[in-house]
Amino acid sequence: MKILNLHGVGDIRLEERQVEAPAPGEVLLKIGACGICSSDEARIFETGTYHFPTVPGHEFAGTVEAVADDVDKSLIGRKASCFPLLPCMECPSCKKHEYETCSNYKYFGSRNDGAYAEYLAVPVWNLNLIEDHVDIKVAALSEPAAVSLHATKKGRIKEGFDVAVIGTGAIGLMIACFARNMGGKVTVFGRRAASLVPAEELGFAAGDSASLETSDPAFDTVFEAVGTNQAMSQAILATRPGGSVVAVGNPHGDFALSKDTYWKILRRQIRLVGTWNSTFKGDTDDDWKDVAALMAEGNIPFEKLITKTFTLDEYKEAFDFLRDKSKPKSRGMFVMD
Ligand SMILES: [Zn+2]
Ligand SMILES: [Zn+2]
């Protein structure tokens, strides 16, 4: 099979590898599509990963091709995405079924080889079954969709809420879609007019995020999906008394708030909440199952979030396209068949 193997920062190679049979408790997924996350771009071109070589790719879906002897044979042929986190099952978080905060996890595509490949063996526990009529590319959005749905739920959105999303990446746009689906009136904010085009194409009102600093607070819930000091300040300033700020964006640097902005958290009694990853097989909540149901329903325009697809052979073109920041884009994706 073909794989893309990362040998060092900036050194990713198309290689051949033998397909391995699934180990006990595993299924072999024939990968149909794998999203190219901005965290993959950072891993490949800036930060590297835990060890080299590593096959990136944590946003994937495929069809079950084979199962180990101890796994239910009826899974063969089923479409599925995969929770890419491999929990330790022993830490306090895992004992509470809150795997997203596991303190000793492994991860497909960073600590373990991932799905920039034609096949990947994964534990049956990690499978998230997807209805057959859902496009495999949409199914491959399960991971960012589950992360986005997890964040959106933290906003406690009610029918008619004014909702702002600061940030125009795939996660920001998916949060906007889920918030609208929950009855929110959603505006997406960004710093450049060009970056707002995908939001407008999805039917959202859009605005310059600088405007949030000067107008009266107009939002019940604000999602900060950029990860900058400026965007966090804007999120707080835009939030009404009693409203919520959800911190989503991974921080790009240190954060410092002006005294005036900090006062707003107190005086407006703003609820400031963080979000991380997604729930999978939780006691009360399973973002992945919810995402699978939303994909089956078809009310969320997931397919519009996929900007362009590439084969594994076209990897150079794919990374050139995604690293060119002059054009707006949400998700690039490798498609294997
Ligand atoms: Zn990702
Ligand atoms: Zn754990």
Short mmCIF file of N, CA and C in Angstrom, two decimals, residues 31-144:
data_model
loop_
_atom_site.label_atom_id
_atom_site.label_comp_id
_atom_site.label_asym_id
_atom_site.label_seq_id
_atom_site.Cartn_x
_atom_site.Cartn_y
_atom_site.Cartn_z
N ILE A 31 -8.85 2.82 4.00
CA ILE A 31 -9.09 4.25 4.16
C ILE A 31 -9.70 4.82 2.88
N GLY A 32 -10.81 5.54 3.04
CA GLY A 32 -11.45 6.18 1.89
C GLY A 32 -11.01 7.62 1.73
N ALA A 33 -10.86 8.32 2.85
CA ALA A 33 -10.47 9.73 2.82
C ALA A 33 -9.85 10.10 4.16
N CYS A 34 -8.92 11.05 4.09
CA CYS A 34 -8.27 11.54 5.32
C CYS A 34 -8.05 13.04 5.19
N GLY A 35 -8.60 13.80 6.11
CA GLY A 35 -8.47 15.25 6.10
C GLY A 35 -7.04 15.68 6.41
N ILE A 36 -6.67 16.83 5.86
CA ILE A 36 -5.35 17.41 6.13
C ILE A 36 -5.58 18.57 7.10
N CYS A 37 -5.31 18.29 8.37
CA CYS A 37 -5.58 19.25 9.45
C CYS A 37 -4.47 20.29 9.48
N SER A 38 -4.80 21.51 9.96
CA SER A 38 -3.73 22.51 10.10
C SER A 38 -2.69 22.04 11.11
N SER A 39 -3.09 21.16 12.05
CA SER A 39 -2.08 20.61 12.98
C SER A 39 -1.13 19.67 12.24
N ASP A 40 -1.61 19.03 11.16
CA ASP A 40 -0.70 18.20 10.34
C ASP A 40 0.31 19.09 9.62
N GLU A 41 -0.18 20.21 9.09
CA GLU A 41 0.74 21.15 8.42
C GLU A 41 1.84 21.57 9.37
N ALA A 42 1.46 21.89 10.62
CA ALA A 42 2.46 22.31 11.62
C ALA A 42 3.43 21.16 11.90
N ARG A 43 2.88 19.95 12.06
CA ARG A 43 3.69 18.77 12.34
C ARG A 43 4.71 18.52 11.22
N ILE A 44 4.26 18.64 9.99
CA ILE A 44 5.09 18.30 8.84
C ILE A 44 6.13 19.39 8.57
N PHE A 45 5.73 20.65 8.71
CA PHE A 45 6.60 21.73 8.23
C PHE A 45 7.23 22.58 9.33
N GLU A 46 6.76 22.45 10.58
CA GLU A 46 7.31 23.34 11.62
C GLU A 46 7.83 22.60 12.84
N THR A 47 6.96 21.82 13.46
CA THR A 47 7.30 21.32 14.81
C THR A 47 7.82 19.89 14.79
N GLY A 48 7.52 19.12 13.74
CA GLY A 48 7.81 17.69 13.77
C GLY A 48 6.83 16.98 14.70
N THR A 49 7.10 15.73 15.00
CA THR A 49 6.21 14.99 15.88
C THR A 49 7.04 14.20 16.90
N TYR A 50 6.40 13.26 17.61
CA TYR A 50 7.07 12.63 18.76
C TYR A 50 8.27 11.78 18.36
N HIS A 51 8.18 11.17 17.18
CA HIS A 51 9.31 10.37 16.69
C HIS A 51 9.23 10.31 15.18
N PHE A 52 10.34 10.07 14.55
CA PHE A 52 10.39 9.89 13.09
C PHE A 52 10.84 8.47 12.79
N PRO A 53 10.38 7.84 11.72
CA PRO A 53 9.32 8.39 10.87
C PRO A 53 7.93 8.14 11.46
N THR A 54 6.98 8.98 11.07
CA THR A 54 5.58 8.82 11.48
C THR A 54 4.69 9.11 10.28
N VAL A 55 3.66 8.31 10.11
CA VAL A 55 2.65 8.57 9.09
C VAL A 55 1.60 9.48 9.73
N PRO A 56 1.44 10.72 9.23
CA PRO A 56 0.41 11.60 9.80
C PRO A 56 -1.01 11.15 9.40
N GLY A 57 -2.00 11.89 9.89
CA GLY A 57 -3.39 11.66 9.48
C GLY A 57 -4.26 11.14 10.61
N HIS A 58 -5.08 12.02 11.18
CA HIS A 58 -5.95 11.61 12.29
C HIS A 58 -7.43 11.85 11.99
N GLU A 59 -7.74 12.39 10.80
CA GLU A 59 -9.14 12.70 10.46
C GLU A 59 -9.55 11.79 9.32
N PHE A 60 -9.97 10.57 9.63
CA PHE A 60 -10.15 9.61 8.54
C PHE A 60 -11.41 8.75 8.69
N ALA A 61 -11.79 8.22 7.54
CA ALA A 61 -12.90 7.26 7.50
C ALA A 61 -12.61 6.26 6.41
N GLY A 62 -13.24 5.12 6.52
CA GLY A 62 -13.01 4.07 5.52
C GLY A 62 -14.05 2.97 5.66
N THR A 63 -13.72 1.85 5.07
CA THR A 63 -14.61 0.69 5.09
C THR A 63 -13.86 -0.46 5.76
N VAL A 64 -14.57 -1.19 6.62
CA VAL A 64 -13.92 -2.31 7.31
C VAL A 64 -13.65 -3.41 6.29
N GLU A 65 -12.37 -3.73 6.11
CA GLU A 65 -11.95 -4.69 5.08
C GLU A 65 -11.78 -6.09 5.69
N ALA A 66 -11.29 -6.14 6.93
CA ALA A 66 -11.05 -7.43 7.59
C ALA A 66 -11.12 -7.20 9.10
N VAL A 67 -11.38 -8.28 9.84
CA VAL A 67 -11.43 -8.16 11.31
C VAL A 67 -10.59 -9.28 11.91
N ALA A 68 -10.08 -9.04 13.12
CA ALA A 68 -9.35 -10.09 13.83
C ALA A 68 -10.34 -11.19 14.23
N ASP A 69 -9.81 -12.36 14.58
CA ASP A 69 -10.66 -13.52 14.90
C ASP A 69 -11.64 -13.24 16.04
N ASP A 70 -11.23 -12.37 16.97
CA ASP A 70 -12.09 -12.11 18.14
C ASP A 70 -13.05 -10.94 17.91
N VAL A 71 -13.15 -10.46 16.67
CA VAL A 71 -14.01 -9.29 16.40
C VAL A 71 -15.20 -9.72 15.52
N ASP A 72 -16.35 -9.11 15.80
CA ASP A 72 -17.62 -9.37 15.11
C ASP A 72 -17.46 -9.26 13.58
N LYS A 73 -17.69 -10.37 12.89
CA LYS A 73 -17.48 -10.43 11.43
C LYS A 73 -18.48 -9.58 10.66
N SER A 74 -19.62 -9.28 11.29
CA SER A 74 -20.65 -8.51 10.57
C SER A 74 -20.20 -7.06 10.32
N LEU A 75 -19.07 -6.67 10.94
CA LEU A 75 -18.56 -5.32 10.70
C LEU A 75 -17.93 -5.19 9.32
N ILE A 76 -17.57 -6.31 8.71
CA ILE A 76 -16.90 -6.25 7.40
C ILE A 76 -17.83 -5.59 6.39
N GLY A 77 -17.27 -4.59 5.69
CA GLY A 77 -18.06 -3.84 4.70
C GLY A 77 -18.71 -2.59 5.26
N ARG A 78 -18.69 -2.41 6.59
CA ARG A 78 -19.32 -1.22 7.18
C ARG A 78 -18.44 0.01 7.01
N LYS A 79 -19.09 1.14 6.82
CA LYS A 79 -18.42 2.42 6.74
C LYS A 79 -18.20 2.94 8.17
N ALA A 80 -17.03 3.50 8.42
CA ALA A 80 -16.76 3.97 9.78
C ALA A 80 -15.70 5.05 9.78
N SER A 81 -15.84 5.96 10.76
CA SER A 81 -14.74 6.86 11.08
C SER A 81 -14.11 6.32 12.36
N CYS A 82 -13.12 7.02 12.88
CA CYS A 82 -12.34 6.45 13.98
C CYS A 82 -11.93 7.53 14.96
N PHE A 83 -12.25 7.33 16.23
CA PHE A 83 -11.75 8.22 17.30
C PHE A 83 -10.23 8.00 17.37
N PRO A 84 -9.43 9.03 17.02
CA PRO A 84 -8.00 8.77 16.84
C PRO A 84 -7.21 8.66 18.14
N LEU A 85 -7.87 8.90 19.26
CA LEU A 85 -7.17 8.86 20.54
C LEU A 85 -7.24 7.45 21.12
N LEU A 86 -6.09 6.94 21.52
CA LEU A 86 -6.02 5.61 22.12
C LEU A 86 -5.78 5.79 23.61
N PRO A 87 -6.86 5.71 24.41
CA PRO A 87 -6.75 6.04 25.83
C PRO A 87 -5.99 4.95 26.61
N CYS A 88 -5.44 5.35 27.76
CA CYS A 88 -4.68 4.38 28.57
C CYS A 88 -5.62 3.45 29.32
N MET A 89 -6.88 3.87 29.52
CA MET A 89 -7.91 3.11 30.23
C MET A 89 -7.63 2.96 31.73
N GLU A 90 -6.61 3.63 32.23
CA GLU A 90 -6.24 3.45 33.64
C GLU A 90 -6.24 4.74 34.47
N CYS A 91 -6.08 5.89 33.82
CA CYS A 91 -5.97 7.15 34.58
C CYS A 91 -7.36 7.55 35.11
N PRO A 92 -7.41 8.52 36.03
CA PRO A 92 -8.72 8.93 36.58
C PRO A 92 -9.72 9.36 35.51
N SER A 93 -9.28 10.08 34.48
CA SER A 93 -10.20 10.49 33.41
C SER A 93 -10.78 9.28 32.69
N CYS A 94 -9.92 8.32 32.35
CA CYS A 94 -10.40 7.13 31.64
C CYS A 94 -11.38 6.35 32.51
N LYS A 95 -11.13 6.28 33.81
CA LYS A 95 -12.04 5.55 34.72
C LYS A 95 -13.42 6.18 34.72
N LYS A 96 -13.47 7.51 34.47
CA LYS A 96 -14.75 8.23 34.40
C LYS A 96 -15.31 8.26 32.98
N HIS A 97 -14.66 7.54 32.05
CA HIS A 97 -15.06 7.54 30.64
C HIS A 97 -14.94 8.92 30.00
N GLU A 98 -14.03 9.73 30.53
CA GLU A 98 -13.76 11.05 29.93
C GLU A 98 -12.40 10.94 29.24
N TYR A 99 -12.42 10.17 28.14
CA TYR A 99 -11.16 9.81 27.49
C TYR A 99 -10.43 11.01 26.90
N GLU A 100 -11.20 12.08 26.60
CA GLU A 100 -10.58 13.25 25.96
C GLU A 100 -9.56 13.92 26.88
N THR A 101 -9.66 13.68 28.19
CA THR A 101 -8.68 14.27 29.10
C THR A 101 -7.75 13.21 29.68
N CYS A 102 -7.63 12.07 29.01
CA CYS A 102 -6.67 11.02 29.42
C CYS A 102 -5.27 11.63 29.53
N SER A 103 -4.54 11.23 30.58
CA SER A 103 -3.22 11.84 30.80
C SER A 103 -2.10 11.02 30.18
N ASN A 104 -2.41 9.87 29.58
CA ASN A 104 -1.34 9.02 29.05
C ASN A 104 -1.82 8.29 27.78
N TYR A 105 -2.19 9.09 26.79
CA TYR A 105 -2.82 8.51 25.61
C TYR A 105 -1.83 8.35 24.46
N LYS A 106 -2.24 7.53 23.48
CA LYS A 106 -1.56 7.48 22.19
C LYS A 106 -2.53 8.06 21.16
N TYR A 107 -2.01 8.35 19.97
CA TYR A 107 -2.85 9.08 19.02
C TYR A 107 -2.45 8.71 17.60
N PHE A 108 -3.46 8.29 16.80
CA PHE A 108 -3.16 8.01 15.39
C PHE A 108 -2.74 9.30 14.70
N GLY A 109 -1.63 9.23 14.00
CA GLY A 109 -1.20 10.37 13.20
C GLY A 109 -0.24 11.30 13.89
N SER A 110 0.05 11.06 15.18
CA SER A 110 1.10 11.85 15.83
C SER A 110 2.00 10.95 16.67
N ARG A 111 1.45 10.26 17.67
CA ARG A 111 2.26 9.34 18.46
C ARG A 111 2.32 7.95 17.81
N ASN A 112 1.28 7.64 17.03
CA ASN A 112 1.23 6.38 16.27
C ASN A 112 1.06 6.72 14.79
N ASP A 113 1.38 5.77 13.93
CA ASP A 113 1.15 5.99 12.50
C ASP A 113 -0.34 6.19 12.24
N GLY A 114 -0.63 7.14 11.34
CA GLY A 114 -2.02 7.48 11.05
C GLY A 114 -2.45 7.08 9.65
N ALA A 115 -3.35 7.87 9.08
CA ALA A 115 -4.12 7.42 7.91
C ALA A 115 -3.79 8.17 6.62
N TYR A 116 -2.60 8.75 6.51
CA TYR A 116 -2.13 9.13 5.18
C TYR A 116 -1.62 7.83 4.56
N ALA A 117 -2.55 6.93 4.35
CA ALA A 117 -2.22 5.56 3.95
C ALA A 117 -3.46 4.92 3.36
N GLU A 118 -3.27 3.83 2.64
CA GLU A 118 -4.43 3.17 2.03
C GLU A 118 -5.15 2.24 3.01
N TYR A 119 -4.43 1.79 4.02
CA TYR A 119 -5.04 0.91 5.04
C TYR A 119 -4.51 1.30 6.42
N LEU A 120 -5.33 1.08 7.44
CA LEU A 120 -4.86 1.27 8.82
C LEU A 120 -5.65 0.31 9.72
N ALA A 121 -4.90 -0.44 10.54
CA ALA A 121 -5.55 -1.30 11.53
C ALA A 121 -5.84 -0.47 12.77
N VAL A 122 -7.09 -0.52 13.25
CA VAL A 122 -7.49 0.28 14.43
C VAL A 122 -8.29 -0.61 15.38
N PRO A 123 -8.24 -0.33 16.69
CA PRO A 123 -9.06 -1.11 17.63
C PRO A 123 -10.54 -0.97 17.30
N VAL A 124 -11.27 -2.02 17.43
CA VAL A 124 -12.71 -1.98 17.15
C VAL A 124 -13.38 -0.99 18.10
N TRP A 125 -12.82 -0.84 19.30
CA TRP A 125 -13.36 0.11 20.30
C TRP A 125 -13.42 1.52 19.73
N ASN A 126 -12.44 1.90 18.87
CA ASN A 126 -12.33 3.27 18.37
C ASN A 126 -13.23 3.55 17.16
N LEU A 127 -13.90 2.50 16.64
CA LEU A 127 -14.74 2.70 15.45
C LEU A 127 -15.99 3.51 15.77
N ASN A 128 -16.36 4.36 14.83
CA ASN A 128 -17.60 5.12 14.91
C ASN A 128 -18.36 4.83 13.62
N LEU A 129 -19.36 3.96 13.70
CA LEU A 129 -20.05 3.52 12.47
C LEU A 129 -20.84 4.68 11.85
N ILE A 130 -20.78 4.71 10.51
CA ILE A 130 -21.42 5.78 9.74
C ILE A 130 -22.39 5.13 8.76
N GLU A 131 -23.57 5.75 8.61
CA GLU A 131 -24.56 5.19 7.69
C GLU A 131 -23.99 5.13 6.26
N ASP A 132 -24.42 4.11 5.55
CA ASP A 132 -23.87 3.84 4.21
C ASP A 132 -24.06 4.98 3.21
N HIS A 133 -25.18 5.71 3.33
CA HIS A 133 -25.45 6.74 2.32
C HIS A 133 -24.62 8.01 2.51
N VAL A 134 -23.88 8.11 3.62
CA VAL A 134 -23.04 9.29 3.86
C VAL A 134 -21.77 9.17 3.02
N ASP A 135 -21.43 10.26 2.31
CA ASP A 135 -20.22 10.27 1.49
C ASP A 135 -18.99 10.04 2.38
N ILE A 136 -18.03 9.26 1.86
CA ILE A 136 -16.86 8.91 2.67
C ILE A 136 -16.04 10.16 3.04
N LYS A 137 -16.06 11.18 2.17
CA LYS A 137 -15.33 12.41 2.47
C LYS A 137 -15.99 13.15 3.64
N VAL A 138 -17.32 13.14 3.65
CA VAL A 138 -18.04 13.74 4.78
C VAL A 138 -17.74 12.94 6.06
N ALA A 139 -17.75 11.61 5.93
CA ALA A 139 -17.44 10.77 7.10
C ALA A 139 -16.06 11.08 7.66
N ALA A 140 -15.12 11.43 6.76
CA ALA A 140 -13.75 11.75 7.20
C ALA A 140 -13.68 13.07 7.96
N LEU A 141 -14.77 13.84 7.94
CA LEU A 141 -14.82 15.07 8.75
C LEU A 141 -15.26 14.78 10.19
N SER A 142 -15.48 13.51 10.53
CA SER A 142 -16.01 13.18 11.86
C SER A 142 -15.18 13.79 12.99
N GLU A 143 -13.85 13.71 12.88
CA GLU A 143 -13.02 14.19 14.00
C GLU A 143 -13.16 15.69 14.21
N PRO A 144 -12.87 16.52 13.18
CA PRO A 144 -13.07 17.96 13.41
C PRO A 144 -14.54 18.30 13.73
#
